[in-house]
mmCIF file of C-alpha atoms in Angstrom:
data_model
loop_
_atom_site.group_PDB
_atom_site.id
_atom_site.type_symbol
_atom_site.label_atom_id
_atom_site.label_comp_id
_atom_site.label_asym_id
_atom_site.label_seq_id
_atom_site.Cartn_x
_atom_site.Cartn_y
_atom_site.Cartn_z
ATOM 1 C CA MET A 1122 133.475 101.586 114.845
ATOM 2 C CA LYS A 1123 134.318 99.359 111.906
ATOM 3 C CA PHE A 1124 131.689 97.194 110.818
ATOM 4 C CA LYS A 1125 131.651 95.763 107.126
ATOM 5 C CA GLU A 1126 132.742 92.185 106.859
ATOM 6 C CA GLU A 1127 134.981 91.575 103.914
ATOM 7 C CA THR A 1128 134.183 88.466 102.105
ATOM 8 C CA ILE A 1129 136.820 85.992 101.554
ATOM 9 C CA LYS A 1130 135.133 83.343 99.791
ATOM 10 C CA SER A 1131 131.714 83.031 98.161
ATOM 11 C CA ASP A 1132 129.848 79.682 97.096
ATOM 12 C CA CYS A 1133 126.919 79.487 95.136
ATOM 13 C CA ILE A 1134 125.429 76.305 96.930
ATOM 14 C CA TYR A 1135 121.745 75.989 94.711
ATOM 15 C CA LYS A 1136 120.453 78.364 91.802
ATOM 16 C CA GLY A 1137 116.812 78.058 92.275
ATOM 17 C CA LYS A 1138 113.975 79.963 89.975
ATOM 18 C CA ILE A 1139 113.522 82.541 92.699
ATOM 19 C CA THR A 1140 116.397 82.489 95.250
ATOM 20 C CA GLU A 1141 120.127 81.400 94.902
ATOM 21 C CA TYR A 1142 121.552 80.322 98.295
ATOM 22 C CA TRP A 1143 124.966 81.445 98.725
ATOM 23 C CA VAL A 1144 127.494 80.806 101.779
ATOM 24 C CA ASP A 1145 130.258 83.467 101.930
ATOM 25 C CA GLU A 1146 133.263 83.463 104.122
ATOM 26 C CA VAL A 1147 133.914 86.586 105.992
ATOM 27 C CA LEU A 1148 136.437 88.582 107.342
ATOM 28 C CA LEU A 1149 134.637 90.382 111.106
ATOM 29 C CA PRO A 1150 135.930 93.787 112.087
ATOM 30 C CA ASN A 1151 137.519 91.978 115.063
ATOM 31 C CA GLY A 1152 139.883 89.835 112.544
ATOM 32 C CA LYS A 1153 138.452 86.364 112.988
ATOM 33 C CA LYS A 1154 136.652 84.323 110.488
ATOM 34 C CA SER A 1155 132.773 83.505 110.173
ATOM 35 C CA THR A 1156 130.500 82.602 107.488
ATOM 36 C CA ARG A 1157 127.091 84.110 106.202
ATOM 37 C CA GLU A 1158 124.354 82.458 104.613
ATOM 38 C CA LEU A 1159 122.908 84.652 102.204
ATOM 39 C CA VAL A 1160 119.717 83.872 100.006
ATOM 40 C CA LYS A 1161 119.486 86.166 96.826
ATOM 41 C CA HIS A 1162 116.355 87.063 95.811
ATOM 42 C CA ALA A 1163 115.241 89.763 92.861
ATOM 43 C CA GLY A 1164 112.929 91.588 94.889
ATOM 44 C CA ALA A 1165 109.287 91.933 94.704
ATOM 45 C CA VAL A 1166 106.456 94.174 94.741
ATOM 46 C CA ALA A 1167 103.048 94.915 96.986
ATOM 47 C CA ILE A 1168 99.939 96.770 96.273
ATOM 48 C CA MET A 1169 97.104 97.860 98.834
ATOM 49 C CA PRO A 1170 94.177 97.787 96.455
ATOM 50 C CA PHE A 1171 91.767 99.894 98.157
ATOM 51 C CA THR A 1172 88.043 99.866 96.673
ATOM 52 C CA ILE A 1173 85.701 103.134 96.081
ATOM 53 C CA ASP A 1174 84.025 102.221 99.404
ATOM 54 C CA GLY A 1175 86.818 101.638 101.656
ATOM 55 C CA LYS A 1176 87.835 98.031 101.217
ATOM 56 C CA MET A 1177 90.716 96.120 100.384
ATOM 57 C CA ILE A 1178 91.426 93.373 98.126
ATOM 58 C CA PHE A 1179 93.762 90.356 99.525
ATOM 59 C CA VAL A 1180 94.251 87.125 97.617
ATOM 60 C CA LYS A 1181 93.903 83.939 99.431
ATOM 61 C CA GLN A 1182 96.709 81.575 98.841
ATOM 62 C CA PHE A 1183 98.901 78.479 99.766
ATOM 63 C CA ARG A 1184 102.428 79.201 101.060
ATOM 64 C CA LYS A 1185 104.386 76.227 101.169
ATOM 65 C CA ALA A 1186 107.239 77.455 103.113
ATOM 66 C CA ILE A 1187 104.524 77.610 106.171
ATOM 67 C CA GLU A 1188 102.259 74.668 105.102
ATOM 68 C CA LYS A 1189 99.279 77.427 105.478
ATOM 69 C CA THR A 1190 96.699 79.050 103.399
ATOM 70 C CA ILE A 1191 96.789 82.676 104.091
ATOM 71 C CA LEU A 1192 95.213 85.983 103.297
ATOM 72 C CA GLU A 1193 98.043 88.560 101.254
ATOM 73 C CA ILE A 1194 97.722 91.804 99.449
ATOM 74 C CA PRO A 1195 98.393 91.123 96.092
ATOM 75 C CA ALA A 1196 102.193 90.790 95.238
ATOM 76 C CA GLY A 1197 104.680 89.543 92.641
ATOM 77 C CA ILE A 1198 108.636 89.271 91.654
ATOM 78 C CA ILE A 1199 110.256 91.538 90.015
ATOM 79 C CA ASP A 1200 111.021 90.545 86.872
ATOM 80 C CA LYS A 1201 114.449 91.368 84.998
ATOM 81 C CA THR A 1202 112.932 92.841 82.240
ATOM 82 C CA ASP A 1203 110.749 95.681 84.717
ATOM 83 C CA ILE A 1204 112.168 98.765 84.344
ATOM 84 C CA ASN A 1205 111.072 99.755 87.652
ATOM 85 C CA PRO A 1206 108.927 98.303 90.653
ATOM 86 C CA ILE A 1207 105.902 100.387 89.945
ATOM 87 C CA GLU A 1208 105.681 98.581 86.232
ATOM 88 C CA THR A 1209 106.007 95.403 88.284
ATOM 89 C CA GLY A 1210 102.960 96.414 90.653
ATOM 90 C CA LYS A 1211 100.812 97.435 87.885
ATOM 91 C CA ARG A 1212 101.076 94.032 86.426
ATOM 92 C CA GLU A 1213 100.835 91.876 89.297
ATOM 93 C CA LEU A 1214 97.549 93.767 90.417
ATOM 94 C CA GLU A 1215 95.846 93.232 86.991
ATOM 95 C CA GLU A 1216 97.287 89.790 87.249
ATOM 96 C CA GLU A 1217 95.826 88.958 90.492
ATOM 97 C CA THR A 1218 92.868 91.022 90.687
ATOM 98 C CA GLY A 1219 91.501 91.795 87.263
ATOM 99 C CA TYR A 1220 92.060 95.677 88.121
ATOM 100 C CA GLN A 1221 93.639 98.921 87.378
ATOM 101 C CA ALA A 1222 94.804 101.500 89.126
ATOM 102 C CA LYS A 1223 94.663 105.005 88.851
ATOM 103 C CA VAL A 1224 96.784 106.114 91.859
ATOM 104 C CA PHE A 1225 99.711 104.263 92.323
ATOM 105 C CA GLU A 1226 101.897 105.897 95.294
ATOM 106 C CA LEU A 1227 104.603 103.820 96.745
ATOM 107 C CA GLU A 1228 104.332 103.914 100.694
ATOM 108 C CA THR A 1229 107.236 102.082 101.823
ATOM 109 C CA SER A 1230 109.889 99.817 101.350
ATOM 110 C CA PHE A 1231 112.049 97.272 102.931
ATOM 111 C CA TYR A 1232 114.127 94.258 103.519
ATOM 112 C CA SER A 1233 111.740 91.463 104.750
ATOM 113 C CA SER A 1234 114.925 89.768 106.198
ATOM 114 C CA PRO A 1235 118.349 91.257 106.181
ATOM 115 C CA GLY A 1236 119.817 88.441 108.394
ATOM 116 C CA PHE A 1237 119.748 86.229 105.816
ATOM 117 C CA SER A 1238 118.340 87.287 102.532
ATOM 118 C CA ASN A 1239 118.423 90.358 99.967
ATOM 119 C CA GLU A 1240 114.847 90.241 99.249
ATOM 120 C CA LEU A 1241 113.580 93.813 98.756
ATOM 121 C CA LEU A 1242 110.174 94.279 99.064
ATOM 122 C CA TYR A 1243 108.007 97.971 97.732
ATOM 123 C CA ILE A 1244 104.079 98.663 98.670
ATOM 124 C CA TYR A 1245 102.540 100.441 96.664
ATOM 125 C CA ARG A 1246 99.049 102.050 97.520
ATOM 126 C CA ALA A 1247 96.350 101.744 94.625
ATOM 127 C CA GLU A 1248 93.104 103.738 94.908
ATOM 128 C CA GLU A 1249 90.474 104.762 91.936
ATOM 129 C CA LEU A 1250 90.709 101.035 90.830
ATOM 130 C CA THR A 1251 88.721 100.028 87.493
ATOM 131 C CA LYS A 1252 87.593 96.205 86.641
ATOM 132 C CA ILE A 1253 89.308 95.575 82.914
ATOM 133 C CA GLU A 1254 87.565 93.641 80.557
ATOM 134 C CA CYS A 1255 90.051 91.469 79.469
ATOM 135 C CA PRO A 1256 92.899 91.577 82.283
ATOM 136 C CA LEU A 1257 96.062 89.638 82.250
ATOM 137 C CA ALA A 1258 96.092 86.181 82.596
ATOM 138 C CA GLN A 1259 97.188 84.590 85.686
ATOM 139 C CA ASP A 1260 100.294 82.827 86.309
ATOM 140 C CA GLU A 1261 99.448 79.215 85.065
ATOM 141 C CA ASP A 1262 100.666 77.588 88.365
ATOM 142 C CA GLU A 1263 98.987 80.074 90.353
ATOM 143 C CA PHE A 1264 95.962 79.100 92.630
ATOM 144 C CA ILE A 1265 94.597 82.288 94.365
ATOM 145 C CA GLU A 1266 91.039 83.505 95.651
ATOM 146 C CA LEU A 1267 90.203 87.004 95.625
ATOM 147 C CA THR A 1268 88.417 88.232 98.796
ATOM 148 C CA THR A 1269 87.328 91.771 99.395
ATOM 149 C CA LEU A 1270 87.576 93.054 103.033
ATOM 150 C CA SER A 1271 86.231 95.555 105.392
ATOM 151 C CA PHE A 1272 88.828 96.785 108.072
ATOM 152 C CA GLU A 1273 87.084 95.206 110.591
ATOM 153 C CA GLU A 1274 86.995 91.823 108.512
ATOM 154 C CA ALA A 1275 90.498 92.317 107.811
ATOM 155 C CA TRP A 1276 91.530 92.548 111.588
ATOM 156 C CA THR A 1277 89.343 89.645 112.146
ATOM 157 C CA ALA A 1278 91.405 87.726 110.003
ATOM 158 C CA TYR A 1279 94.504 89.129 111.384
ATOM 159 C CA GLU A 1280 93.372 88.202 114.737
ATOM 160 C CA GLU A 1281 92.464 84.443 113.296
ATOM 161 C CA LYS A 1282 96.283 84.354 112.290
ATOM 162 C CA LEU A 1283 94.953 84.468 108.443
ATOM 163 C CA ILE A 1284 96.712 87.407 108.107
ATOM 164 C CA ILE A 1285 100.011 86.660 108.874
ATOM 165 C CA ASP A 1286 102.955 88.005 106.613
ATOM 166 C CA ALA A 1287 105.291 91.142 107.069
ATOM 167 C CA LYS A 1288 103.653 93.173 104.032
ATOM 168 C CA THR A 1289 99.905 92.354 104.603
ATOM 169 C CA VAL A 1290 100.537 92.886 108.506
ATOM 170 C CA PHE A 1291 102.285 96.394 107.510
ATOM 171 C CA ALA A 1292 99.086 97.091 105.374
ATOM 172 C CA LEU A 1293 97.048 96.417 107.559
ATOM 173 C CA PHE A 1294 98.554 98.738 110.150
ATOM 174 C CA TYR A 1295 99.045 101.398 107.725
ATOM 175 C CA TRP A 1296 95.298 101.359 106.770
ATOM 176 C CA LYS A 1297 94.801 101.315 110.585
ATOM 177 C CA MET A 1298 96.470 104.704 110.790
ATOM 178 C CA LYS A 1299 95.068 105.854 107.528
ATOM 179 C CA ARG A 1300 91.533 105.467 109.324
ATOM 180 C CA GLN A 1301 92.431 106.944 112.362
ATOM 181 C CA LEU A 1302 94.266 110.179 110.425
ATOM 182 C CA GLU A 1303 90.441 110.642 108.601
ATOM 183 C CA GLN A 1304 88.871 110.422 111.919
ATOM 184 C CA MET A 1305 90.824 113.248 113.340
ATOM 185 C CA ASN A 1306 90.485 115.369 110.520
ATOM 186 C CA ARG A 1307 86.627 114.841 110.568
ATOM 187 C CA MET B 663 89.033 75.691 95.734
ATOM 188 C CA LYS B 664 91.837 73.315 96.858
ATOM 189 C CA PHE B 665 94.630 75.423 97.780
ATOM 190 C CA LYS B 666 97.221 72.622 99.347
ATOM 191 C CA GLU B 667 100.246 71.274 97.394
ATOM 192 C CA GLU B 668 101.446 68.026 98.325
ATOM 193 C CA THR B 669 105.150 67.068 99.311
ATOM 194 C CA ILE B 670 106.020 64.229 96.358
ATOM 195 C CA LYS B 671 110.103 64.917 97.484
ATOM 196 C CA SER B 672 111.888 66.737 99.880
ATOM 197 C CA ASP B 673 115.784 67.311 99.295
ATOM 198 C CA CYS B 674 117.837 69.118 102.118
ATOM 199 C CA ILE B 675 120.460 71.185 100.060
ATOM 200 C CA TYR B 676 122.281 72.658 102.935
ATOM 201 C CA LYS B 677 122.363 72.775 106.559
ATOM 202 C CA GLY B 678 123.700 75.777 107.914
ATOM 203 C CA LYS B 679 124.000 77.813 110.991
ATOM 204 C CA ILE B 680 121.227 79.904 111.111
ATOM 205 C CA THR B 681 119.061 78.677 107.707
ATOM 206 C CA GLU B 682 118.694 75.539 105.892
ATOM 207 C CA TYR B 683 117.604 74.979 102.320
ATOM 208 C CA TRP B 684 115.344 72.829 100.667
ATOM 209 C CA VAL B 685 113.929 71.928 97.488
ATOM 210 C CA ASP B 686 110.176 70.007 97.331
ATOM 211 C CA GLU B 687 109.075 68.615 94.965
ATOM 212 C CA VAL B 688 105.189 69.311 95.217
ATOM 213 C CA LEU B 689 101.974 68.552 93.445
ATOM 214 C CA LEU B 690 99.863 71.556 92.690
ATOM 215 C CA PRO B 691 96.054 71.498 92.684
ATOM 216 C CA ASN B 692 95.821 70.824 89.328
ATOM 217 C CA GLY B 693 97.896 67.572 89.068
ATOM 218 C CA LYS B 694 100.604 69.126 87.602
ATOM 219 C CA LYS B 695 104.311 69.147 89.548
ATOM 220 C CA SER B 696 106.725 72.129 90.545
ATOM 221 C CA THR B 697 109.271 72.758 92.936
ATOM 222 C CA ARG B 698 109.242 74.614 95.938
ATOM 223 C CA GLU B 699 112.501 76.450 97.594
ATOM 224 C CA LEU B 700 112.462 76.520 101.133
ATOM 225 C CA VAL B 701 114.420 78.643 103.679
ATOM 226 C CA LYS B 702 113.759 77.002 107.039
ATOM 227 C CA HIS B 703 114.716 79.064 110.290
ATOM 228 C CA ALA B 704 114.187 79.037 113.888
ATOM 229 C CA GLY B 705 112.189 82.287 113.893
ATOM 230 C CA ALA B 706 113.221 85.913 115.758
ATOM 231 C CA VAL B 707 112.103 87.776 118.403
ATOM 232 C CA ALA B 708 112.516 91.151 118.120
ATOM 233 C CA ILE B 709 111.765 94.001 120.662
ATOM 234 C CA MET B 710 110.290 98.204 120.967
ATOM 235 C CA PRO B 711 112.442 99.524 123.644
ATOM 236 C CA PHE B 712 111.048 103.274 124.597
ATOM 237 C CA THR B 713 112.640 104.925 126.889
ATOM 238 C CA ILE B 714 110.877 107.010 129.777
ATOM 239 C CA ASP B 715 111.493 110.387 127.643
ATOM 240 C CA GLY B 716 109.923 108.819 124.895
ATOM 241 C CA LYS B 717 112.605 107.536 122.681
ATOM 242 C CA MET B 718 113.244 104.181 121.311
ATOM 243 C CA ILE B 719 116.944 102.138 121.388
ATOM 244 C CA PHE B 720 117.830 100.964 118.135
ATOM 245 C CA VAL B 721 120.927 99.056 117.219
ATOM 246 C CA LYS B 722 123.230 99.688 113.905
ATOM 247 C CA GLN B 723 124.893 96.546 112.396
ATOM 248 C CA PHE B 724 126.083 95.770 109.013
ATOM 249 C CA ARG B 725 124.430 92.976 107.296
ATOM 250 C CA LYS B 726 126.084 91.082 104.993
ATOM 251 C CA ALA B 727 123.236 89.960 102.833
ATOM 252 C CA ILE B 728 122.546 93.302 101.828
ATOM 253 C CA GLU B 729 125.737 95.027 102.110
ATOM 254 C CA LYS B 730 124.451 97.897 104.190
ATOM 255 C CA THR B 731 125.228 99.043 107.631
ATOM 256 C CA ILE B 732 121.788 99.781 109.162
ATOM 257 C CA LEU B 733 119.920 100.603 111.989
ATOM 258 C CA GLU B 734 117.268 98.106 113.454
ATOM 259 C CA ILE B 735 115.345 97.334 116.421
ATOM 260 C CA PRO B 736 117.309 94.915 118.824
ATOM 261 C CA ALA B 737 116.358 91.336 117.464
ATOM 262 C CA GLY B 738 117.863 87.920 118.047
ATOM 263 C CA ILE B 739 117.365 84.404 116.617
ATOM 264 C CA ILE B 740 115.039 81.969 118.977
ATOM 265 C CA ASP B 741 117.171 79.334 120.485
ATOM 266 C CA LYS B 742 116.125 75.745 121.048
ATOM 267 C CA THR B 743 116.509 75.795 124.915
ATOM 268 C CA ASP B 744 114.116 79.107 124.901
ATOM 269 C CA ILE B 745 110.786 77.951 126.058
ATOM 270 C CA ASN B 746 108.643 80.750 124.478
ATOM 271 C CA PRO B 747 109.557 83.872 122.598
ATOM 272 C CA ILE B 748 109.239 86.381 125.341
ATOM 273 C CA GLU B 749 112.216 84.680 126.994
ATOM 274 C CA THR B 750 114.440 85.015 123.630
ATOM 275 C CA GLY B 751 113.340 89.087 123.770
ATOM 276 C CA LYS B 752 114.353 89.658 127.217
ATOM 277 C CA ARG B 753 117.600 87.961 126.754
ATOM 278 C CA GLU B 754 118.270 89.839 123.343
ATOM 279 C CA LEU B 755 117.383 93.457 124.873
ATOM 280 C CA GLU B 756 119.600 92.813 127.703
ATOM 281 C CA GLU B 757 122.313 91.213 125.720
ATOM 282 C CA GLU B 758 122.011 93.846 123.278
ATOM 283 C CA THR B 759 121.342 96.860 124.781
ATOM 284 C CA GLY B 760 122.066 96.348 128.706
ATOM 285 C CA TYR B 761 118.522 97.137 129.737
ATOM 286 C CA GLN B 762 115.646 95.214 131.295
ATOM 287 C CA ALA B 763 111.764 95.955 131.045
ATOM 288 C CA LYS B 764 109.328 96.054 133.094
ATOM 289 C CA VAL B 765 106.577 95.955 130.270
ATOM 290 C CA PHE B 766 107.120 93.344 127.785
ATOM 291 C CA GLU B 767 104.009 93.109 125.555
ATOM 292 C CA LEU B 768 103.534 91.041 122.161
ATOM 293 C CA GLU B 769 102.384 93.732 119.638
ATOM 294 C CA THR B 770 102.367 91.426 116.576
ATOM 295 C CA SER B 771 104.521 88.555 115.046
ATOM 296 C CA PHE B 772 104.666 87.798 110.938
ATOM 297 C CA TYR B 773 106.328 86.151 108.601
ATOM 298 C CA SER B 774 108.836 87.775 107.228
ATOM 299 C CA SER B 775 108.523 86.189 103.759
ATOM 300 C CA PRO B 776 106.170 83.127 103.400
ATOM 301 C CA GLY B 777 106.970 82.935 99.823
ATOM 302 C CA PHE B 778 110.218 81.018 100.454
ATOM 303 C CA SER B 779 111.154 81.306 104.191
ATOM 304 C CA ASN B 780 109.476 79.957 107.618
ATOM 305 C CA GLU B 781 110.597 82.895 109.855
ATOM 306 C CA LEU B 782 108.181 83.709 112.054
ATOM 307 C CA LEU B 783 109.225 86.885 113.715
ATOM 308 C CA TYR B 784 107.574 88.292 117.094
ATOM 309 C CA ILE B 785 107.705 92.188 118.008
ATOM 310 C CA TYR B 786 107.154 92.999 121.494
ATOM 311 C CA ARG B 787 107.103 96.716 122.924
ATOM 312 C CA ALA B 788 109.448 97.211 126.205
ATOM 313 C CA GLU B 789 108.768 99.693 128.650
ATOM 314 C CA GLU B 790 110.229 101.226 132.124
ATOM 315 C CA LEU B 791 113.630 100.145 130.910
ATOM 316 C CA THR B 792 116.231 99.988 133.738
ATOM 317 C CA LYS B 793 120.113 99.665 133.064
ATOM 318 C CA ILE B 794 121.098 96.709 134.550
ATOM 319 C CA GLU B 795 124.894 96.672 136.474
ATOM 320 C CA CYS B 796 126.226 93.554 134.793
ATOM 321 C CA PRO B 797 124.346 92.456 131.946
ATOM 322 C CA LEU B 798 124.631 89.488 129.807
ATOM 323 C CA ALA B 799 127.295 89.532 127.234
ATOM 324 C CA GLN B 800 127.078 89.960 123.961
ATOM 325 C CA ASP B 801 127.838 87.309 121.466
ATOM 326 C CA GLU B 802 131.674 87.309 120.531
ATOM 327 C CA ASP B 803 131.332 87.592 116.987
ATOM 328 C CA GLU B 804 128.172 90.280 116.934
ATOM 329 C CA PHE B 805 129.633 94.076 115.967
ATOM 330 C CA ILE B 806 126.779 96.578 117.098
ATOM 331 C CA GLU B 807 126.361 100.018 118.469
ATOM 332 C CA LEU B 808 123.493 101.280 120.426
ATOM 333 C CA THR B 809 121.851 104.588 119.496
ATOM 334 C CA THR B 810 118.640 105.887 121.175
ATOM 335 C CA LEU B 811 116.726 108.349 118.762
ATOM 336 C CA SER B 812 113.484 110.527 119.235
ATOM 337 C CA PHE B 813 110.588 110.037 116.831
ATOM 338 C CA GLU B 814 111.776 112.835 114.207
ATOM 339 C CA GLU B 815 115.411 111.399 114.237
ATOM 340 C CA ALA B 816 114.270 108.128 113.513
ATOM 341 C CA TRP B 817 111.720 109.421 110.926
ATOM 342 C CA THR B 818 114.596 110.863 108.954
ATOM 343 C CA ALA B 819 116.786 107.982 109.604
ATOM 344 C CA TYR B 820 113.791 106.044 107.711
ATOM 345 C CA GLU B 821 113.755 108.452 105.227
ATOM 346 C CA GLU B 822 117.877 108.055 104.333
ATOM 347 C CA LYS B 823 117.199 104.534 104.026
ATOM 348 C CA LEU B 824 119.252 103.323 107.219
ATOM 349 C CA ILE B 825 116.068 101.886 108.619
ATOM 350 C CA ILE B 826 115.038 99.679 105.919
ATOM 351 C CA ASP B 827 113.927 96.128 107.303
ATOM 352 C CA ALA B 828 110.705 95.107 107.513
ATOM 353 C CA LYS B 829 110.825 94.757 111.537
ATOM 354 C CA THR B 830 111.925 98.417 112.097
ATOM 355 C CA VAL B 831 109.964 99.792 109.420
ATOM 356 C CA PHE B 832 107.036 98.231 111.167
ATOM 357 C CA ALA B 833 108.262 99.671 114.472
ATOM 358 C CA LEU B 834 108.293 103.178 113.016
ATOM 359 C CA PHE B 835 104.835 102.948 111.803
ATOM 360 C CA TYR B 836 103.563 101.564 114.530
ATOM 361 C CA TRP B 837 105.012 104.441 116.908
ATOM 362 C CA LYS B 838 103.818 107.009 114.566
ATOM 363 C CA MET B 839 100.396 105.496 115.209
ATOM 364 C CA LYS B 840 100.811 105.480 118.931
ATOM 365 C CA ARG B 841 101.817 109.176 118.704
ATOM 366 C CA GLN B 842 98.463 109.872 117.188
ATOM 367 C CA LEU B 843 96.659 107.900 119.307
ATOM 368 C CA GLU B 844 98.373 109.942 122.278
ATOM 369 C CA GLN B 845 97.564 112.925 120.385
ATOM 370 C CA MET B 846 93.882 112.005 119.883
ATOM 371 C CA ASN B 847 93.462 111.782 123.740
ATOM 372 C CA ARG B 848 95.183 114.434 124.687
#
């Protein structure tokens, strides 16, 4: 079966700071034409920062797109000058939390919504955190508050829909599985 | 700490078939102005269809936004006339796979990327599937192919980056955890 859609025409509708909106005209496998709405995004890196006592650090922030203040794992958009996602991740962890991590391992990566966007998100596990005396400054127009939660507290936040975005829900289920494994190996 | 951003001005840049692109001017908590790029989306429903022999049904489809053919769990956009997400889920399962499910349980829901979009995704677990003799027709311009995979096969597809979107990666980790639990309870 042939799946690929050939681009006939590609229109840039808007170039924003973090997204570009394009509308493509495509040729479908059956020979018909259709349009595709595409949101181009540089990609992002998120970090699951585990503290020494087995808690996780979250950031509380307002998200205009959903008009809600929610709890998320630290994350940031990949910068053009970043050599690789781990560089983005380490910088964002430091900027948003003031911590550096000795262990920084890629756990997964996924497209957040490939039906319309090419945003690719990398998720790292950070462990052995150390507080930095003079951390990188937060972005000037970023208003965030840090919260460190135990698994039970985070799960409650999830049930209360304070944790409700893809990367943080993934982090929570990952954490649940990690605890299960630790229990099995005990 | 005050988080909320007040909308000063809201411009609709484009109304597409599945997304609308808006640019809002906002007043930040520090009194400064900024802009927010917003992709409005009706939301979607995805289904993890478990077969009687413990496999899962996936759909293979081309995604223009990433220019790749990937494997995803069945999903579809919420229709204006859908009373609730479960209705969307049951319809999409039938349209895309030709199956109905006796068990249809909400496992989670999350915003795919609240930094710029309000797309909310519901994920259901479907079990006790029965093949329908005369299923709902697929959308005319949808080109998909079904594949039923064991956990090991799906994990291989994930390692080969054929499974690489948020909902399907979530489904895979959920499945991994479910298997772990079954093992623990044995």
